[in-house]
PDB file of C-alpha atoms in Angstrom:
ATOM      1  CA  UNK O   1    -118.609  80.924  11.071  1.00  0.00           C
ATOM      2  CA  UNK O   2    -118.657  79.023  14.243  1.00  0.00           C
ATOM      3  CA  UNK O   3    -119.673  81.018  17.150  1.00  0.00           C
ATOM      4  CA  UNK O   4    -120.893  84.087  15.117  1.00  0.00           C
ATOM      5  CA  UNK O   5    -124.547  85.037  15.142  1.00  0.00           C
ATOM      6  CA  UNK O   6    -126.775  86.464  12.357  1.00  0.00           C
ATOM      7  CA  UNK O   7    -130.489  86.938  11.754  1.00  0.00           C
ATOM      8  CA  UNK O   8    -132.148  84.918   8.913  1.00  0.00           C
ATOM      9  CA  UNK O   9    -135.843  85.558   8.325  1.00  0.00           C
ATOM     10  CA  UNK O  10    -135.997  87.361  11.672  1.00  0.00           C
ATOM     11  CA  UNK O  11    -134.569  84.563  13.513  1.00  0.00           C
ATOM     12  CA  UNK O  12    -131.227  84.725  15.313  1.00  0.00           C
ATOM     13  CA  UNK O  13    -128.841  81.781  14.343  1.00  0.00           C
ATOM     14  CA  UNK O  14    -125.461  80.774  15.620  1.00  0.00           C
ATOM     15  CA  UNK O  15    -123.028  79.622  12.984  1.00  0.00           C
ATOM     16  CA  UNK O  16    -121.330  76.320  12.981  1.00  0.00           C
ATOM     17  CA  UNK O  17    -119.035  76.369  10.103  1.00  0.00           C
ATOM     18  CA  UNK O  18    -115.305  75.765  11.497  1.00  0.00           C
ATOM     19  CA  UNK O  19    -112.595  78.380  10.713  1.00  0.00           C
ATOM     20  CA  UNK O  20    -109.718  76.168   9.546  1.00  0.00           C
ATOM     21  CA  UNK O  21    -106.200  77.657   9.978  1.00  0.00           C
ATOM     22  CA  UNK O  22    -102.650  76.328   9.337  1.00  0.00           C
ATOM     23  CA  UNK O  23    -101.790  73.462   7.026  1.00  0.00           C
ATOM     24  CA  UNK O  24    -104.854  71.029   6.559  1.00  0.00           C
ATOM     25  CA  UNK O  25    -104.916  67.424   5.739  1.00  0.00           C
ATOM     26  CA  UNK O  26    -106.913  66.069   2.700  1.00  0.00           C
ATOM     27  CA  UNK O  27    -110.027  63.900   3.611  1.00  0.00           C
ATOM     28  CA  UNK O  28    -109.539  61.939   0.380  1.00  0.00           C
ATOM     29  CA  UNK O  29    -108.192  61.872  -3.057  1.00  0.00           C
ATOM     30  CA  UNK O  30    -109.425  60.578  -6.520  1.00  0.00           C
ATOM     31  CA  UNK O  31    -108.677  60.941 -10.083  1.00  0.00           C
ATOM     32  CA  UNK O  32    -110.553  62.991 -12.719  1.00  0.00           C
ATOM     33  CA  UNK O  33    -111.260  61.001 -16.085  1.00  0.00           C
ATOM     34  CA  UNK O  34    -108.440  62.716 -17.822  1.00  0.00           C
ATOM     35  CA  UNK O  35    -105.985  61.724 -14.996  1.00  0.00           C
ATOM     36  CA  UNK O  36    -105.952  64.992 -12.981  1.00  0.00           C
ATOM     37  CA  UNK O  37    -105.702  64.541  -9.236  1.00  0.00           C
ATOM     38  CA  UNK O  38    -108.843  65.575  -7.210  1.00  0.00           C
ATOM     39  CA  UNK O  39    -108.106  66.555  -3.603  1.00  0.00           C
ATOM     40  CA  UNK O  40    -110.983  66.712  -1.039  1.00  0.00           C
ATOM     41  CA  UNK O  41    -110.360  69.404   1.558  1.00  0.00           C
ATOM     42  CA  UNK O  42    -111.969  69.568   4.955  1.00  0.00           C
ATOM     43  CA  UNK O  43    -115.337  71.296   5.225  1.00  0.00           C
ATOM     44  CA  UNK O  44    -115.093  74.814   6.557  1.00  0.00           C
ATOM     45  CA  UNK O  45    -113.657  78.245   5.866  1.00  0.00           C
ATOM     46  CA  UNK O  46    -110.006  78.462   5.318  1.00  0.00           C
ATOM     47  CA  UNK O  47    -108.196  81.729   4.183  1.00  0.00           C
ATOM     48  CA  UNK O  48    -106.045  79.945   1.555  1.00  0.00           C
ATOM     49  CA  UNK O  49    -102.444  80.554   0.582  1.00  0.00           C
ATOM     50  CA  UNK O  50     -98.968  79.318   1.835  1.00  0.00           C
ATOM     51  CA  UNK O  51     -98.983  78.318   5.510  1.00  0.00           C
ATOM     52  CA  UNK O  52    -102.655  79.070   6.019  1.00  0.00           C
ATOM     53  CA  UNK O  53    -104.731  76.831   3.759  1.00  0.00           C
ATOM     54  CA  UNK O  54    -102.354  74.517   2.257  1.00  0.00           C
ATOM     55  CA  UNK O  55    -103.744  70.925   1.870  1.00  0.00           C
ATOM     56  CA  UNK O  56    -101.323  68.100   2.656  1.00  0.00           C
ATOM     57  CA  UNK O  57    -101.872  64.874   0.660  1.00  0.00           C
ATOM     58  CA  UNK O  58    -100.226  61.933   2.038  1.00  0.00           C
ATOM     59  CA  UNK O  59     -98.205  59.396  -0.030  1.00  0.00           C
ATOM     60  CA  UNK O  60    -100.863  56.755   0.866  1.00  0.00           C
ATOM     61  CA  UNK O  61    -103.560  58.907  -0.459  1.00  0.00           C
ATOM     62  CA  UNK O  62    -101.677  59.533  -3.622  1.00  0.00           C
ATOM     63  CA  UNK O  63    -101.221  55.754  -4.062  1.00  0.00           C
ATOM     64  CA  UNK O  64    -104.812  55.136  -3.545  1.00  0.00           C
ATOM     65  CA  UNK O  65    -105.640  57.751  -6.282  1.00  0.00           C
ATOM     66  CA  UNK O  66    -102.944  56.279  -8.538  1.00  0.00           C
ATOM     67  CA  UNK O  67    -102.085  52.477  -7.970  1.00  0.00           C
ATOM     68  CA  UNK O  68     -99.245  52.869 -10.409  1.00  0.00           C
ATOM     69  CA  UNK O  69     -97.335  55.000  -7.788  1.00  0.00           C
ATOM     70  CA  UNK O  70     -95.403  51.968  -6.661  1.00  0.00           C
ATOM     71  CA  UNK O  71     -91.702  51.177  -6.130  1.00  0.00           C
ATOM     72  CA  UNK O  72     -91.616  48.733  -8.968  1.00  0.00           C
ATOM     73  CA  UNK O  73     -92.787  51.260 -11.410  1.00  0.00           C
ATOM     74  CA  UNK O  74     -90.121  53.901 -10.562  1.00  0.00           C
ATOM     75  CA  UNK O  75     -86.503  53.612 -11.704  1.00  0.00           C
ATOM     76  CA  UNK O  76     -84.120  52.624  -8.959  1.00  0.00           C
ATOM     77  CA  UNK O  77     -82.584  55.439  -7.179  1.00  0.00           C
ATOM     78  CA  UNK O  78     -85.387  57.993  -8.064  1.00  0.00           C
ATOM     79  CA  UNK O  79     -88.058  59.043  -5.664  1.00  0.00           C
ATOM     80  CA  UNK O  80     -91.518  60.311  -6.553  1.00  0.00           C
ATOM     81  CA  UNK O  81     -93.725  61.823  -3.857  1.00  0.00           C
ATOM     82  CA  UNK O  82     -91.982  59.827  -1.137  1.00  0.00           C
ATOM     83  CA  UNK O  83     -91.941  56.505  -3.066  1.00  0.00           C
ATOM     84  CA  UNK O  84     -88.504  55.226  -3.723  1.00  0.00           C
ATOM     85  CA  UNK O  85     -88.044  53.326  -6.964  1.00  0.00           C
ATOM     86  CA  UNK O  86     -86.718  49.720  -7.311  1.00  0.00           C
ATOM     87  CA  UNK O  87     -87.204  49.098 -11.194  1.00  0.00           C
ATOM     88  CA  UNK O  88     -84.081  48.121 -12.919  1.00  0.00           C
ATOM     89  CA  UNK O  89     -83.869  49.465 -16.500  1.00  0.00           C
ATOM     90  CA  UNK O  90     -81.852  47.488 -19.038  1.00  0.00           C
ATOM     91  CA  UNK O  91     -79.465  44.535 -18.161  1.00  0.00           C
ATOM     92  CA  UNK O  92     -77.623  44.562 -14.992  1.00  0.00           C
ATOM     93  CA  UNK O  93     -73.980  43.541 -15.018  1.00  0.00           C
ATOM     94  CA  UNK O  94     -71.200  42.918 -12.733  1.00  0.00           C
ATOM     95  CA  UNK O  95     -67.415  42.388 -12.874  1.00  0.00           C
ATOM     96  CA  UNK O  96     -64.388  41.414 -10.948  1.00  0.00           C
ATOM     97  CA  UNK O  97     -61.268  39.385 -10.562  1.00  0.00           C
ATOM     98  CA  UNK O  98     -60.787  35.823  -9.293  1.00  0.00           C
ATOM     99  CA  UNK O  99     -57.796  33.448  -9.213  1.00  0.00           C
ATOM    100  CA  UNK O 100     -58.142  30.002 -10.687  1.00  0.00           C
ATOM    101  CA  UNK O 101     -57.661  27.087  -8.285  1.00  0.00           C
ATOM    102  CA  UNK O 102     -55.423  24.196  -8.961  1.00  0.00           C
ATOM    103  CA  UNK O 103     -58.097  22.771 -11.237  1.00  0.00           C
ATOM    104  CA  UNK O 104     -58.496  26.054 -13.000  1.00  0.00           C
ATOM    105  CA  UNK O 105     -61.939  26.680 -11.314  1.00  0.00           C
ATOM    106  CA  UNK O 106     -63.118  30.295 -10.435  1.00  0.00           C
ATOM    107  CA  UNK O 107     -66.187  30.681  -8.234  1.00  0.00           C
ATOM    108  CA  UNK O 108     -68.297  33.956  -8.217  1.00  0.00           C
ATOM    109  CA  UNK O 109     -71.321  34.524  -5.956  1.00  0.00           C
ATOM    110  CA  UNK O 110     -73.520  37.073  -4.491  1.00  0.00           C
ATOM    111  CA  UNK O 111     -74.711  38.605  -7.846  1.00  0.00           C
ATOM    112  CA  UNK O 112     -78.088  40.383  -7.798  1.00  0.00           C
ATOM    113  CA  UNK O 113     -79.154  38.625 -10.922  1.00  0.00           C
ATOM    114  CA  UNK O 114     -78.766  35.345 -12.941  1.00  0.00           C
ATOM    115  CA  UNK O 115     -76.261  35.800 -15.697  1.00  0.00           C
ATOM    116  CA  UNK O 116     -77.061  35.328 -19.381  1.00  0.00           C
ATOM    117  CA  UNK O 117     -73.524  36.054 -20.640  1.00  0.00           C
ATOM    118  CA  UNK O 118     -70.139  35.554 -18.827  1.00  0.00           C
ATOM    119  CA  UNK O 119     -66.977  36.790 -20.354  1.00  0.00           C
ATOM    120  CA  UNK O 120     -63.637  35.650 -18.814  1.00  0.00           C
ATOM    121  CA  UNK O 121     -60.143  36.753 -19.692  1.00  0.00           C
ATOM    122  CA  UNK O 122     -56.776  35.610 -18.506  1.00  0.00           C
ATOM    123  CA  UNK O 123     -53.149  35.357 -19.691  1.00  0.00           C
ATOM    124  CA  UNK O 124     -50.271  33.221 -18.971  1.00  0.00           C
ATOM    125  CA  UNK O 125     -46.629  33.491 -20.349  1.00  0.00           C
ATOM    126  CA  UNK O 126     -47.543  32.298 -23.827  1.00  0.00           C
ATOM    127  CA  UNK O 127     -51.276  32.846 -24.494  1.00  0.00           C
ATOM    128  CA  UNK O 128     -54.146  35.258 -23.600  1.00  0.00           C
ATOM    129  CA  UNK O 129     -57.480  33.643 -23.315  1.00  0.00           C
ATOM    130  CA  UNK O 130     -60.873  35.067 -23.743  1.00  0.00           C
ATOM    131  CA  UNK O 131     -63.911  32.947 -23.083  1.00  0.00           C
ATOM    132  CA  UNK O 132     -67.409  33.977 -23.872  1.00  0.00           C
ATOM    133  CA  UNK O 133     -70.195  31.890 -22.569  1.00  0.00           C
ATOM    134  CA  UNK O 134     -73.914  32.411 -23.238  1.00  0.00           C
ATOM    135  CA  UNK O 135     -76.699  30.711 -21.365  1.00  0.00           C
ATOM    136  CA  UNK O 136     -79.551  29.837 -23.690  1.00  0.00           C
ATOM    137  CA  UNK O 137     -82.760  31.162 -22.034  1.00  0.00           C
ATOM    138  CA  UNK O 138     -84.979  29.343 -24.554  1.00  0.00           C
ATOM    139  CA  UNK O 139     -83.327  26.014 -24.610  1.00  0.00           C
ATOM    140  CA  UNK O 140     -81.356  25.883 -21.304  1.00  0.00           C
ATOM    141  CA  UNK O 141     -79.588  22.732 -22.084  1.00  0.00           C
ATOM    142  CA  UNK O 142     -77.997  24.369 -25.185  1.00  0.00           C
ATOM    143  CA  UNK O 143     -75.503  26.749 -23.654  1.00  0.00           C
ATOM    144  CA  UNK O 144     -72.735  28.154 -25.859  1.00  0.00           C
ATOM    145  CA  UNK O 145     -69.193  28.799 -25.184  1.00  0.00           C
ATOM    146  CA  UNK O 146     -65.931  29.347 -27.029  1.00  0.00           C
ATOM    147  CA  UNK O 147     -62.427  29.944 -25.843  1.00  0.00           C
ATOM    148  CA  UNK O 148     -60.285  32.283 -28.013  1.00  0.00           C
ATOM    149  CA  UNK O 149     -56.520  31.961 -27.514  1.00  0.00           C
ATOM    150  CA  UNK O 150     -54.037  34.278 -28.961  1.00  0.00           C
ATOM    151  CA  UNK O 151     -50.368  34.924 -28.832  1.00  0.00           C
ATOM    152  CA  UNK O 152     -49.171  38.453 -28.183  1.00  0.00           C
ATOM    153  CA  UNK O 153     -47.573  38.468 -31.679  1.00  0.00           C
ATOM    154  CA  UNK O 154     -51.275  38.344 -33.135  1.00  0.00           C
ATOM    155  CA  UNK O 155     -51.761  34.689 -33.888  1.00  0.00           C
ATOM    156  CA  UNK O 156     -55.367  33.613 -33.017  1.00  0.00           C
ATOM    157  CA  UNK O 157     -56.673  30.002 -32.353  1.00  0.00           C
ATOM    158  CA  UNK O 158     -59.855  28.781 -31.163  1.00  0.00           C
ATOM    159  CA  UNK O 159     -60.547  25.660 -29.234  1.00  0.00           C
ATOM    160  CA  UNK O 160     -63.547  23.847 -27.726  1.00  0.00           C
ATOM    161  CA  UNK O 161     -61.887  22.703 -24.578  1.00  0.00           C
ATOM    162  CA  UNK O 162     -63.133  20.565 -21.692  1.00  0.00           C
ATOM    163  CA  UNK O 163     -64.572  22.827 -19.264  1.00  0.00           C
ATOM    164  CA  UNK O 164     -67.523  22.976 -16.995  1.00  0.00           C
ATOM    165  CA  UNK O 165     -69.794  25.822 -16.055  1.00  0.00           C
ATOM    166  CA  UNK O 166     -72.709  26.238 -13.847  1.00  0.00           C
ATOM    167  CA  UNK O 167     -74.967  29.290 -13.496  1.00  0.00           C
ATOM    168  CA  UNK O 168     -77.468  29.148 -10.619  1.00  0.00           C
ATOM    169  CA  UNK O 169     -79.247  32.325  -9.169  1.00  0.00           C
ATOM    170  CA  UNK O 170     -76.717  34.941  -8.471  1.00  0.00           C
ATOM    171  CA  UNK O 171     -73.662  32.705  -8.881  1.00  0.00           C
ATOM    172  CA  UNK O 172     -71.519  30.972 -11.370  1.00  0.00           C
ATOM    173  CA  UNK O 173     -68.507  28.824 -11.446  1.00  0.00           C
ATOM    174  CA  UNK O 174     -66.172  28.106 -14.452  1.00  0.00           C
ATOM    175  CA  UNK O 175     -63.567  25.414 -14.548  1.00  0.00           C
ATOM    176  CA  UNK O 176     -60.832  25.367 -17.349  1.00  0.00           C
ATOM    177  CA  UNK O 177     -57.586  23.662 -16.637  1.00  0.00           C
ATOM    178  CA  UNK O 178     -55.590  26.461 -18.347  1.00  0.00           C
ATOM    179  CA  UNK O 179     -56.945  28.933 -15.705  1.00  0.00           C
ATOM    180  CA  UNK O 180     -55.145  27.085 -12.919  1.00  0.00           C
ATOM    181  CA  UNK O 181     -53.275  29.860 -10.766  1.00  0.00           C
ATOM    182  CA  UNK O 182     -54.094  32.535 -13.192  1.00  0.00           C
ATOM    183  CA  UNK O 183     -55.805  35.901 -12.420  1.00  0.00           C
ATOM    184  CA  UNK O 184     -59.055  35.871 -14.341  1.00  0.00           C
ATOM    185  CA  UNK O 185     -61.037  38.930 -15.014  1.00  0.00           C
ATOM    186  CA  UNK O 186     -64.716  38.341 -15.474  1.00  0.00           C
ATOM    187  CA  UNK O 187     -67.770  40.317 -16.559  1.00  0.00           C
ATOM    188  CA  UNK O 188     -71.346  38.825 -15.981  1.00  0.00           C
ATOM    189  CA  UNK O 189     -74.277  40.287 -17.644  1.00  0.00           C
ATOM    190  CA  UNK O 190     -77.973  39.664 -17.091  1.00  0.00           C
TER     191      UNK O 190
END
């Protein structure tokens, strides 16, 4: 131990091994071939045990040992060893209500994703309308939409109306003259 003396082969020596106390910091980390974590403690004597010999490994050291410990690899809302996840699992969606303007157009912006599917529903005094729109990701110019109209008595009709729709980034607009002044419920799915 540092400061202690002893005799070795008749010679008096003074020790230089530090006496480590309290929580210690790891000097490095690595991974064993089987994936286990290797922690390199400071050189010296330490008693060991809780509060006197614990080895602190920082988040940066863990990330150096395991590069996959990154926000994009952890589910959003979860935290692993101080790294908060940002990964989105599955398709995101959003929903809301909009009022059709005089031309029947509704505008939705501020979505955190680009919709692939948009479903719109509205009703007037005669009909209820449901529009289902799908943006084709393989052939972007071949987008599909149909409007289903039905009377509360149960009669169903379908039409391929004149409408316009644009999806761009986190927004979309949909214009259909029958939506003028109507409250339109919408759901957008990534």
